[in-house]
Coordinates of C-alpha atoms in Angstrom, one line a residue:
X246 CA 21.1 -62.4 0.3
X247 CA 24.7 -61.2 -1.6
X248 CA 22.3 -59.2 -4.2
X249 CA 20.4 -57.5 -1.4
X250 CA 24.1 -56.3 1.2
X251 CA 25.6 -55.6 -2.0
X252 CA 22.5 -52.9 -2.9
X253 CA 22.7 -51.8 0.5
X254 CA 27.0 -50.7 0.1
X255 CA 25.7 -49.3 -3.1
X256 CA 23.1 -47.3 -1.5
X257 CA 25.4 -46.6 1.1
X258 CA 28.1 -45.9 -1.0
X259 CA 26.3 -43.3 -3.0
X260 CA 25.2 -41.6 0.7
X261 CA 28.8 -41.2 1.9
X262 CA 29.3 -40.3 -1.7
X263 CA 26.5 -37.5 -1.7
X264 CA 27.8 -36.4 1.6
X265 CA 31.3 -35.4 0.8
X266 CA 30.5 -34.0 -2.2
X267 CA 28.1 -31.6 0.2
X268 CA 31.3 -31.4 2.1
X269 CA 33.8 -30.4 -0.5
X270 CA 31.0 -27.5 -2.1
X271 CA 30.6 -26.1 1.8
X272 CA 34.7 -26.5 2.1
X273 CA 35.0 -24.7 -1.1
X274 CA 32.4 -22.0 0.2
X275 CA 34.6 -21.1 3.0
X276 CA 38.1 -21.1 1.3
X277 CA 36.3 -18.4 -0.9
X278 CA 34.4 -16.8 2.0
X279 CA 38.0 -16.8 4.1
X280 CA 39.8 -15.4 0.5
X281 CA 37.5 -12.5 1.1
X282 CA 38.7 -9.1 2.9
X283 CA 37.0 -6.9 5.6
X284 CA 37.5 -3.5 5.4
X285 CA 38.2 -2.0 9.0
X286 CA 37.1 1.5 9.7
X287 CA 34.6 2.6 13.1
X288 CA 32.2 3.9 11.1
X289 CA 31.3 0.5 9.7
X290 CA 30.7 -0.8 13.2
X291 CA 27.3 1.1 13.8
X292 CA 25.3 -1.5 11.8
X293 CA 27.1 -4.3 13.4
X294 CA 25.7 -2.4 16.8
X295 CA 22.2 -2.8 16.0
X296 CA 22.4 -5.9 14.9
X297 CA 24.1 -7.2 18.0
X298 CA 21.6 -5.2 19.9
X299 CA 18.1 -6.5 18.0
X300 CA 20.1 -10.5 19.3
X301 CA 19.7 -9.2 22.8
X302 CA 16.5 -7.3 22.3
X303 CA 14.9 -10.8 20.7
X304 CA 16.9 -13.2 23.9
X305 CA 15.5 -10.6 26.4
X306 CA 11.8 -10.1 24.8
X307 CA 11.7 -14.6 24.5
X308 CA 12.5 -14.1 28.5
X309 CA 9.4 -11.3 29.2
X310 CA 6.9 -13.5 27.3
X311 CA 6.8 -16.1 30.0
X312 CA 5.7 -13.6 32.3
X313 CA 4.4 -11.2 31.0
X314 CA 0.1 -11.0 30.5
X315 CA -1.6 -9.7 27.4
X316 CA -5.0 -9.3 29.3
X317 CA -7.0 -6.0 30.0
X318 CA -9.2 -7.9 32.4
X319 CA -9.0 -5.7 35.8
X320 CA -7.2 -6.7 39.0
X321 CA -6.5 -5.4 42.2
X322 CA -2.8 -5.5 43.2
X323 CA -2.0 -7.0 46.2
X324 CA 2.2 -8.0 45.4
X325 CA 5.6 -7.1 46.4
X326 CA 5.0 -3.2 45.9
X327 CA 2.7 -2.0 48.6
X328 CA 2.4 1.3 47.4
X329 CA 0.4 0.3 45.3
X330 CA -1.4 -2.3 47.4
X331 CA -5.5 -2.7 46.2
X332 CA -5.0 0.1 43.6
X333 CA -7.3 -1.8 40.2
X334 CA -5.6 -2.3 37.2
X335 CA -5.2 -4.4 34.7
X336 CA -3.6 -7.8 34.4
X337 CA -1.0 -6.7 31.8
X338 CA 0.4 -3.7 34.8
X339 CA 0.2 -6.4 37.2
X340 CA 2.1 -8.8 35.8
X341 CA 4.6 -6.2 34.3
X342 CA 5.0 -5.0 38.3
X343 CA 5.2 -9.0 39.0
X344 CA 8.4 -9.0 36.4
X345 CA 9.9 -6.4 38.2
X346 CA 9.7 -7.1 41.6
X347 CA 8.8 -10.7 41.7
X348 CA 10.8 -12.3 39.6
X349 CA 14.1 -13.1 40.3
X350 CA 16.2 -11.0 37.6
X351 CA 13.1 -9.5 36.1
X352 CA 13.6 -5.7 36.2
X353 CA 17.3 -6.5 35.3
X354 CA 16.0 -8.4 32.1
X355 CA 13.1 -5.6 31.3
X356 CA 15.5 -3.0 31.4
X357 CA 18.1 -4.5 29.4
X358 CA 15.3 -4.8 27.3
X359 CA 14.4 -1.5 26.9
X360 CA 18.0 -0.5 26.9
X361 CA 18.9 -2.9 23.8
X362 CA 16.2 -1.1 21.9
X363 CA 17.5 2.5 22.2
X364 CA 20.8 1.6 21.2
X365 CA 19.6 -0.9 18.5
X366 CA 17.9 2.3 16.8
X367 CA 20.2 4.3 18.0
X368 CA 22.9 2.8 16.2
X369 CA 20.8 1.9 12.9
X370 CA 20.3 5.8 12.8
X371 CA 23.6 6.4 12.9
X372 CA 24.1 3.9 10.3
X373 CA 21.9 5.6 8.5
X374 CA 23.9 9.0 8.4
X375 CA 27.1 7.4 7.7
X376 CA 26.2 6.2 4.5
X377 CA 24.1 9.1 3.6
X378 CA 27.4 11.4 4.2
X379 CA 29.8 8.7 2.9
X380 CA 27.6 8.0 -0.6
X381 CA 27.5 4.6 0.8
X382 CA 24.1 5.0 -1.0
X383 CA 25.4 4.8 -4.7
X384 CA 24.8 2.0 -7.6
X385 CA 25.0 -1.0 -6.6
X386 CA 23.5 -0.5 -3.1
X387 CA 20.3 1.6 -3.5
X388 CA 18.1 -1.5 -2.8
X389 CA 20.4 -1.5 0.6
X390 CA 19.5 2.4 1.7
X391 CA 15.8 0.9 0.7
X392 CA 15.7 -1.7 2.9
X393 CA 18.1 0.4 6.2
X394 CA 14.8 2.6 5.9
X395 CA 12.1 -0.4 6.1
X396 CA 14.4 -1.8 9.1
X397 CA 13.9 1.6 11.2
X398 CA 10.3 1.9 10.3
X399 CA 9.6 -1.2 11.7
X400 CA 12.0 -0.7 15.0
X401 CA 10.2 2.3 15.3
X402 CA 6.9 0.1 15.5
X403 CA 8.5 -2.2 17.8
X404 CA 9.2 0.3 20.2
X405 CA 5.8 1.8 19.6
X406 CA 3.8 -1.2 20.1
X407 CA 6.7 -2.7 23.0
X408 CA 6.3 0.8 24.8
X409 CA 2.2 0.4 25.5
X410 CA 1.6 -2.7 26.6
X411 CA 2.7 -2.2 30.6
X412 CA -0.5 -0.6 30.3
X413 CA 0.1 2.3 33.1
X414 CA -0.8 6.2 33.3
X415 CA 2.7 6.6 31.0
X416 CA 1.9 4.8 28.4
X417 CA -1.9 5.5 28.5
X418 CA -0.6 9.4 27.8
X419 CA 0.9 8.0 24.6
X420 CA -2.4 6.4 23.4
X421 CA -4.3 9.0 23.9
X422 CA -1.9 11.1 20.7
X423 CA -2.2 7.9 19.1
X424 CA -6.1 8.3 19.2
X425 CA -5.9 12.4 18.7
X426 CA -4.1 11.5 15.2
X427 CA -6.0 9.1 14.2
X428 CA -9.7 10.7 14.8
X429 CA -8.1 13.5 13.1
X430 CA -8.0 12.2 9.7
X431 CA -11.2 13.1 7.5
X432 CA -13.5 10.3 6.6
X433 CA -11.8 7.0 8.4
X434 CA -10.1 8.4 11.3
X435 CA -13.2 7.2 13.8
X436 CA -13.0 3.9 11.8
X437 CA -9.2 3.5 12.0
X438 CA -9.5 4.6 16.0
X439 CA -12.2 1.5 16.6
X440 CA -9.8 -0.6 14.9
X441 CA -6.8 -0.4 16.7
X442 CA -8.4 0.1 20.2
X443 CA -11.4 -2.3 19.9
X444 CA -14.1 0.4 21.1
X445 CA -12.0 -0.2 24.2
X446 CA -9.7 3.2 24.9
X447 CA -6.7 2.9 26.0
X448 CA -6.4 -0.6 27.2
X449 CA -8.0 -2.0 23.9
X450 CA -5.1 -1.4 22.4
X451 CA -3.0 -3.8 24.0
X452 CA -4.7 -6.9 22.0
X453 CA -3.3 -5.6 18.8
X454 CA 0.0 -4.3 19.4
X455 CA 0.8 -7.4 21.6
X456 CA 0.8 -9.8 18.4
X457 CA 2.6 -7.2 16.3
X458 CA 5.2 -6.5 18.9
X459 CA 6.4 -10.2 19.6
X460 CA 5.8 -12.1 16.3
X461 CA 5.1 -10.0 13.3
X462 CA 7.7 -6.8 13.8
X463 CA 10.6 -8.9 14.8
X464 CA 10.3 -11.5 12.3
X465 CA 9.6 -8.6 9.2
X466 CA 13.2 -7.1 11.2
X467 CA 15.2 -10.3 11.3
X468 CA 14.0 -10.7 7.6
X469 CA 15.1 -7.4 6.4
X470 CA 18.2 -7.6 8.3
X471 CA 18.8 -10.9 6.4
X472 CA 17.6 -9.3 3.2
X473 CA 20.3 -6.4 4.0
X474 CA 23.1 -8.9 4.9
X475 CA 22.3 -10.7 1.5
X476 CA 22.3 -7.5 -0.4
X477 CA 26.0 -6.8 1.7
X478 CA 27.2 -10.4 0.1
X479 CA 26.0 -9.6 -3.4
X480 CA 27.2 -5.6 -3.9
X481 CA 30.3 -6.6 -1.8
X482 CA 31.6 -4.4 1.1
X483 CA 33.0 -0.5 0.6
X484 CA 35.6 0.9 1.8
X485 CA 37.0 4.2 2.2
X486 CA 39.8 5.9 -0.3
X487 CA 43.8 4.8 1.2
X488 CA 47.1 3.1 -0.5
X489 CA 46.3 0.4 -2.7
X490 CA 42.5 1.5 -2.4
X491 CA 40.5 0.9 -5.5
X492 CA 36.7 0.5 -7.2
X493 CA 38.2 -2.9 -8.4
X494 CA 39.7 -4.3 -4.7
X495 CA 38.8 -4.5 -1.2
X496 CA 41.8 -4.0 1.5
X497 CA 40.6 -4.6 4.9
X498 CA 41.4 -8.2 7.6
X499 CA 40.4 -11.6 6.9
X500 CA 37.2 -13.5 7.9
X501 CA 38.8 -14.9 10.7
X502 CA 40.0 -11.8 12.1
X503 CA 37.4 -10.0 11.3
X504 CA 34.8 -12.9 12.9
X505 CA 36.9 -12.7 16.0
X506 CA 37.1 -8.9 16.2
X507 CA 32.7 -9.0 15.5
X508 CA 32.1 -11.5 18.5
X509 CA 34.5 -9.3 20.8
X510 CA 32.2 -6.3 19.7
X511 CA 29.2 -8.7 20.5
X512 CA 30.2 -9.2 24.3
X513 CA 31.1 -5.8 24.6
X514 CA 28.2 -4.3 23.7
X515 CA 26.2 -7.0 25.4
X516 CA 28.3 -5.6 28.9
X517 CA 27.5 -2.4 28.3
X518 CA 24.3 -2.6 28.0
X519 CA 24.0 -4.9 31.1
X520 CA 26.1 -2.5 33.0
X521 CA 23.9 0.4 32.2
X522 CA 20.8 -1.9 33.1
X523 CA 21.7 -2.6 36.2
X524 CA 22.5 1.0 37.0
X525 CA 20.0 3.1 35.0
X526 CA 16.3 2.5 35.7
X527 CA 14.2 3.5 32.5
X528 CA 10.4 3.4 32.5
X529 CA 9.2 2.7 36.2
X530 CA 5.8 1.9 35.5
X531 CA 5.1 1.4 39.5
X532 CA 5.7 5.5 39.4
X533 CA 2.8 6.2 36.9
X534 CA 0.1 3.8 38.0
X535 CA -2.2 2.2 35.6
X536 CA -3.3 3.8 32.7
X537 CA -6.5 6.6 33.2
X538 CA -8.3 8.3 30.3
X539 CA -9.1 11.3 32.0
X540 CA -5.2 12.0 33.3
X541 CA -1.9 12.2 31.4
X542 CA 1.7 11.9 33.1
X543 CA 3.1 14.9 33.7
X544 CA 6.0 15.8 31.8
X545 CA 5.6 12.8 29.6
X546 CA 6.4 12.7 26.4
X547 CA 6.6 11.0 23.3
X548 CA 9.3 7.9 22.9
X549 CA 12.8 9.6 22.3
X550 CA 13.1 8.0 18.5
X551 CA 9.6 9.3 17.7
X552 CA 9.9 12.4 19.7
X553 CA 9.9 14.7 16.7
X554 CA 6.5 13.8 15.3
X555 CA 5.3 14.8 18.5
X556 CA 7.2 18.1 18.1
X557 CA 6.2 18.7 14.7
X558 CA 2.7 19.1 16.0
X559 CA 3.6 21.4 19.2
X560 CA 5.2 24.1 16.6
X561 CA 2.3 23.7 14.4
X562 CA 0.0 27.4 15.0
X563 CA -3.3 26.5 17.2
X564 CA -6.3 27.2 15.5
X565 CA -5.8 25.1 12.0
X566 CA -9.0 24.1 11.6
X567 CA -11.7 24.1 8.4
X568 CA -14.8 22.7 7.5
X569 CA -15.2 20.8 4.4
X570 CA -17.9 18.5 2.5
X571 CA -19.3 18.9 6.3
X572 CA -16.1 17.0 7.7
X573 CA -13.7 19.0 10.2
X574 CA -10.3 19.2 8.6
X575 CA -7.8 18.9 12.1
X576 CA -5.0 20.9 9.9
X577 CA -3.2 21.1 13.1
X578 CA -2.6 17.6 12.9
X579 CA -2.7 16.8 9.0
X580 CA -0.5 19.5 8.0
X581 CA 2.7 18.2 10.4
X582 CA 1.7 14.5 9.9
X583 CA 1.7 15.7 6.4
X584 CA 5.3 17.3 6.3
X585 CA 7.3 14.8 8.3
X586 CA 6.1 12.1 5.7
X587 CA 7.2 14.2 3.1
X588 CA 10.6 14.9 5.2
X589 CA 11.0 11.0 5.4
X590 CA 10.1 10.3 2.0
X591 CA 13.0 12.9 0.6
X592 CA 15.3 11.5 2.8
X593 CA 14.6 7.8 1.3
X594 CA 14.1 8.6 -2.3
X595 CA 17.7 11.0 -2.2
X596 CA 20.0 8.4 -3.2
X597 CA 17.3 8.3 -6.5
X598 CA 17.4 12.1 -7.1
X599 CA 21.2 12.3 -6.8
X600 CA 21.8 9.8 -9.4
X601 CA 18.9 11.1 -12.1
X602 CA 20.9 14.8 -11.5
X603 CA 24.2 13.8 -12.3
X604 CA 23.5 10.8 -14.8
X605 CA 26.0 8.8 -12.8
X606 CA 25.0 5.0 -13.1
X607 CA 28.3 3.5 -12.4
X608 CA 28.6 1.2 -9.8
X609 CA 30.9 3.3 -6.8
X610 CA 32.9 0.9 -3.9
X611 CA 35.1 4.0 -2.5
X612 CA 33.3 6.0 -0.1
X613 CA 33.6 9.7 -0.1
X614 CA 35.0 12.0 2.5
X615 CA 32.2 14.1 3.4
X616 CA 34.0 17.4 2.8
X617 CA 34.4 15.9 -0.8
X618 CA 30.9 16.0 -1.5
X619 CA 29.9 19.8 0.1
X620 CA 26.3 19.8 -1.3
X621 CA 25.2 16.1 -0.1
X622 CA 27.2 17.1 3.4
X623 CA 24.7 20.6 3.9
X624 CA 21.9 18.8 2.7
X625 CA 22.3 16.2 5.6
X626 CA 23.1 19.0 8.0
X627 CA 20.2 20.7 6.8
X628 CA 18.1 17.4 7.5
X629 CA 19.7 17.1 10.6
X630 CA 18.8 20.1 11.8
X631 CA 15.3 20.1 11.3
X632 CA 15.0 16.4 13.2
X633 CA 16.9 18.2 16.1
X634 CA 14.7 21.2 16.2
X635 CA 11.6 18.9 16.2
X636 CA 12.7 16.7 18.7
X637 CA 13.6 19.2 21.2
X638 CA 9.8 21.1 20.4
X639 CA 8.9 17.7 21.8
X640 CA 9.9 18.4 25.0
X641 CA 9.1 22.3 24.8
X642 CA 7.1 22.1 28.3
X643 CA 9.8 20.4 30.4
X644 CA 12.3 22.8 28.6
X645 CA 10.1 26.2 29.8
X646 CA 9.6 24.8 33.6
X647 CA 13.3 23.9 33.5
X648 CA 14.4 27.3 32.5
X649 CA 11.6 29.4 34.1
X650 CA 10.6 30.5 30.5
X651 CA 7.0 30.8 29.5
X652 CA 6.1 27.7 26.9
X653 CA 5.0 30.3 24.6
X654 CA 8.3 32.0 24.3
X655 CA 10.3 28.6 23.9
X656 CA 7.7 27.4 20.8
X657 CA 7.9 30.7 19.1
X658 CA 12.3 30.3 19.7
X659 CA 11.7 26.9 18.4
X660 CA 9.3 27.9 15.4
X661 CA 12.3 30.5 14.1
X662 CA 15.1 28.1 15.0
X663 CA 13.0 25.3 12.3
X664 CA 12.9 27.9 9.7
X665 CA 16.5 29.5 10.1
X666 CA 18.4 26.7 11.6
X667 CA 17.9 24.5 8.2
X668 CA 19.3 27.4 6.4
X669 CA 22.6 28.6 8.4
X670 CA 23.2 24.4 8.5
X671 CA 23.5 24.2 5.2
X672 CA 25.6 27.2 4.3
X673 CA 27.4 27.1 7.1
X674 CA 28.2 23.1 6.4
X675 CA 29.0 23.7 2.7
X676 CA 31.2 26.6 3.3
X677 CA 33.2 24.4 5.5
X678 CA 33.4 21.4 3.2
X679 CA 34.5 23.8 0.7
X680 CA 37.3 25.4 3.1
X681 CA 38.1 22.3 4.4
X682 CA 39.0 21.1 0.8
X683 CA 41.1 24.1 0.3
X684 CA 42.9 23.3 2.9
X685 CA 43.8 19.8 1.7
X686 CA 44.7 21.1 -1.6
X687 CA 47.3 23.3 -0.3
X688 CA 48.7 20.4 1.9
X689 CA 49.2 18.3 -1.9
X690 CA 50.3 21.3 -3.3
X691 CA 52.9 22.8 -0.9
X692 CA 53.4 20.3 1.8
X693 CA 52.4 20.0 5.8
X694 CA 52.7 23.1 7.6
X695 CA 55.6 22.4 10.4
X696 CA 56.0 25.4 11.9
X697 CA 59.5 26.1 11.5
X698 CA 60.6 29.5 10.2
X699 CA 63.6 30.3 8.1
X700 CA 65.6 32.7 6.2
X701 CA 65.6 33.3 2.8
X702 CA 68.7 34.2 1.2
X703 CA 67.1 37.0 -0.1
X704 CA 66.5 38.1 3.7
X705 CA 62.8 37.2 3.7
X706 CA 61.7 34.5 6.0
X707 CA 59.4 31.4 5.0
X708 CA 58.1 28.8 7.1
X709 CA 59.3 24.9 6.2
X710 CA 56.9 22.5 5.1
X711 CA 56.9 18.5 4.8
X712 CA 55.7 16.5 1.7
X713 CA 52.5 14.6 2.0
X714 CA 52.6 11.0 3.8
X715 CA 52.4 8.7 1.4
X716 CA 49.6 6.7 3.1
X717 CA 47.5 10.5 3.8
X718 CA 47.9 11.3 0.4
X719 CA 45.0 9.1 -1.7
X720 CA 42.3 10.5 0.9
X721 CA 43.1 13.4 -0.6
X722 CA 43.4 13.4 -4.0
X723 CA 41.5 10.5 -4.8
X724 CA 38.0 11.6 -5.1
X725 CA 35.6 13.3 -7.5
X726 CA 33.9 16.3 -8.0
X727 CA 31.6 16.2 -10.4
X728 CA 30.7 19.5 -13.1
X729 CA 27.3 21.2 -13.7
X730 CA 25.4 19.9 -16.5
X731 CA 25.6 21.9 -19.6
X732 CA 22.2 22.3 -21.4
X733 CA 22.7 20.8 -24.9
X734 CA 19.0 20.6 -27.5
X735 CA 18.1 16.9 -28.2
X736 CA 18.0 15.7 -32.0
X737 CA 14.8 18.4 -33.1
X738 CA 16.7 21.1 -31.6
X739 CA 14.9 21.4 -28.0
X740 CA 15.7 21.3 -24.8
X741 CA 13.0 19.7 -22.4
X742 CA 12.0 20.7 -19.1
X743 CA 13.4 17.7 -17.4
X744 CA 17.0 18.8 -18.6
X745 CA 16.3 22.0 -17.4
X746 CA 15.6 21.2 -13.8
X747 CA 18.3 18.8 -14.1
X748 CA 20.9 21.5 -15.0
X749 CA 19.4 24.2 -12.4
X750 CA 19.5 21.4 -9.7
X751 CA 22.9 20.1 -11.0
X752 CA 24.1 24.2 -10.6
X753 CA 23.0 24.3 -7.3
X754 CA 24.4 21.2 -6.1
X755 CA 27.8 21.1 -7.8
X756 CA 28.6 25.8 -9.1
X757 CA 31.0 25.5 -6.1
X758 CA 33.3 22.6 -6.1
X759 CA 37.7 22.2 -5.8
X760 CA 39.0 20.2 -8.4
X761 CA 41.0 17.2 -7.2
X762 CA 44.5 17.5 -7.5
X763 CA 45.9 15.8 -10.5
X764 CA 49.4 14.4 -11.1
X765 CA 50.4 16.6 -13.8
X766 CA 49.1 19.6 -12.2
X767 CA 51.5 18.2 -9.2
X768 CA 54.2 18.1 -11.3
X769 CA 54.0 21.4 -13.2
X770 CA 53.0 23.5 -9.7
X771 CA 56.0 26.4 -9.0
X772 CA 58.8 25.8 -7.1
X773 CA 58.1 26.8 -3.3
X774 CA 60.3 29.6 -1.5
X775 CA 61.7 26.6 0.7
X776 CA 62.3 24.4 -2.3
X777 CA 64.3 27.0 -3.6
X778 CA 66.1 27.5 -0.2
X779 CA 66.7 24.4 -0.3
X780 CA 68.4 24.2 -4.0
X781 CA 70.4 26.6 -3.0
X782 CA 68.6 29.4 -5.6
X783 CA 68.2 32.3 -4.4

């Protein structure tokens, strides 16, 4: 009986033993974890944003699926709107109308829904940009502009599969492109139409994107988004160039504070978006009716976020058609598809391209101004410019009834606008970067302008000027600009092709650049005419 309590303290022992040891590595986790600094700037908010938002998009979506019916099998509507009253549809529009008007805080919930979901991509977009004109992108986080892209590929599938399932005349409209681009690719595209609508257009539809759109999109988000907070932990956070700001240190709050500050940004986006549910009503299906394949809404269009795929195709010439190994080739469709996936390719693969031109494989925790890095700034302009352009082709026919205008005259405005606009973005962008850095070297150089005039001794008149602020000044001095390549022959005396596409792209990007400021050519610039005012020299 002694033998066997004393083996159970041991065991017991050895658990409380186990335990605190579990303890003391979790303690020692959060001492390092608390150590650790934040660095505080708004533009690093927008990812906190859209995470904050997919938490209320997932609580609000758990809420729907109680309620919410995945069936196609037809109904005849006989609830709370009467409107409507013995019109058939299907189960999945009835009990979406059932959500809205039936249960209590259902069309509160459904639009906060659908609200969470534009700003959650909203905000990962602008995300996006940030880091694209910030070189947020560099060594060691290329995996982590990777991964940003996968995230909004797959929101934009959420949305796309989230956006058909009320099965009414809006959504229906929406299908019906869906099935357009599909039959329009040679070969497969009547295969690939049968597959996602089940023989069964448009309401076949619904029994695939339902799965996808409340178990296999969210979890491949949350799992990115854990992926990219893993990736943030690793590579370590960046920060933007100020006093005491180096590659080698973070300056920012602590955890605690910067925990706190985070949940305060949690609640106040979650208001906001209640607020603007509560007051802004966003996809009234009981407007549309169910979904028909022989009508479309009228002045629908194609989900905001998405909107310039559909515009791609409505600048696209009528007429591209051709007839090859007896298959019709839609090149109407193909050719925009096509270009937009070459569009989002480039945009993804940049960070890639930028490194391979400049050679640059150092690992970079300062952000850049975006004036600092002129080429990279028009580029994203340029980019920018054509998403804008396509997205507002999208809505080319509300546009022309708006306006009066002819839809004609606004697609062929739009068609120049998408091969100029690009163009006057991107010189117009890097001839202000350029000035804008100019500017900034004159401010090290010769001081703030303060607007004060005085005499010279001489009898000339100058206007005064402050030095620098010593917290302004790192911003501007402390940043790079990197030098065309020079084309050097390898060991037999060649010089390969690769090096000299990497020199004429490195020329391109980087002929026009300002020189940072350096300390010595500080110290050794001229005396200014207030300088010598002030000396007493005349």
């Amino acid at each position: 009986m002694n033998g066997r309590r004393r083996g159970d303290g041991d065991r017991l022992t050895e658990r409380l033993s186990a335990r605190l040891q579990e303890l003391s590595w979790f303690d020692r986790a959060l001492r390092r974890a608390r150590s650790k600094a934040f660095p505080d700037h708004w533009s690093l908010l927008f990812g906190q944003v859209a995470v904050y938002s997919f938490i209320i998009v997932t609580v609000t979506g758990i809420f729907l699926m109680f309620f919410y019916d995945a069936s196609t099998t037809l109904v005849r509507y006989d609830g709370s709107f009467t409107p409507l009253h013995g019109v058939e549809m299907s189960r999945a529009l009835e009990s979406t109308l059932q959500i809205s008007f039936d249960v209590r805080g259902g069309l509160l919930v459904r639009q906060l829904h659908n609200w969470s979901a534009s700003l959650m991509i909203a905000a990962l977009m602008a995300h996006i940009l940030r880091i694209f004109f910030t070189g947020g992108f560099r060594k060691p986080r290329k995996l982590r502009w990777l991964v940003l892209f996968g995230i909004l590929f797959l929101s934009w599938g959420a949305g796309l599969t989230g956006a058909v399932l009320p099965d009414d005349l809006l959504s229906g409209s929406t299908l019906a492109v869906l099935d357009g681009v599909l039959k329009a690719i040679p070969i497969i595209g009547t295969w690939a139409s049968y597959l996602v609508f089940s023989g069964e257009f448009p309401s076949g539809a619904i029994a695939l994107f339902y799965p996808l759109h409340i178990l296999l999109l969210p979890l491949a988000i949350a799992g990115a988004m854990l992926l990219n907070g893993l990736l943030a932990m690793v590579n370590g956070p960046e920060q933007f160039p100020g006093p005491g700001r180096k590659e080698t240190n973070i300056v920012g709050r602590p955890l605690t504070v910067a925990a706190v500050k985070g949940g305060g940004l949690f609640f106040l986006v979650a208001g906001l978006l209640t607020a603007i549910a509560a007051g802004v009503t966003v996809n009234p299906v009981w407007a549309y009716g169910p979904a028909d394949p022989g009508n479309a809404s009228a002045g629908a269009g194609a989900l905001w976020y998405v909107a310039f795929l559909d515009g791609a195709q409505r600048l696209t010439p009528p007429g591209w058609e051709l007839v090859w190994l007896d298959r019709t080739w839609t090149l109407a469709i193909l050719v925009p598809v096509g270009l937009v996936g070459l569009y989002l390719l480039a945009a993804a693969l940049y960070p890639f391209l930028e490194a391979w031109v400049t050679g640059d494989r150092r690992s970079h925790h300062l952000l850049d101004r975006p004036r600092n890095a002129p080429a990279r700034t028009a580029i994203g302009a340029a980019g920018v410019t054509v998403y804008g352009v396509l997205w507002a082709a999208a809505g080319s026919d509300v546009i022309a009834m708006r306006f009066g205008l002819s839809v004609e005259s606004v697609v062929l405005a739009l068609q120049v606008t998408l091969l100029l606009g690009p163009l006057i973005a991107y010189v117009g962008t890097k001839r202000t970067c350029l000035a804008l850095q100019k500017k900034d070297r004159a401010i090290v150089m010769h001081g703030v302008e303060t607007g004060r005039i005085v005499r010279l001794p001489g009898g000339g008149y100058a206007e005064k000027h402050t030095p620098v602020d010593v917290h302004r000044r790192p911003e501007l001095v402390d940043y790079e600009a990197p030098a065309p390549l020079v084309l050097r022959p390898d060991g037999d005396g060649r010089i390969r092709f690769r090096n000299r596409v990497r020199a004429v792209m490195s020329r391109w990007l980087y002929a026009d650049r300002v020189p940072p400021v350096r300390a010595g050519e500080l110290e050794a610039a001229p005396a200014s005419e207030q300088e010598k005012v002030e000396a007493g020299r005349p």
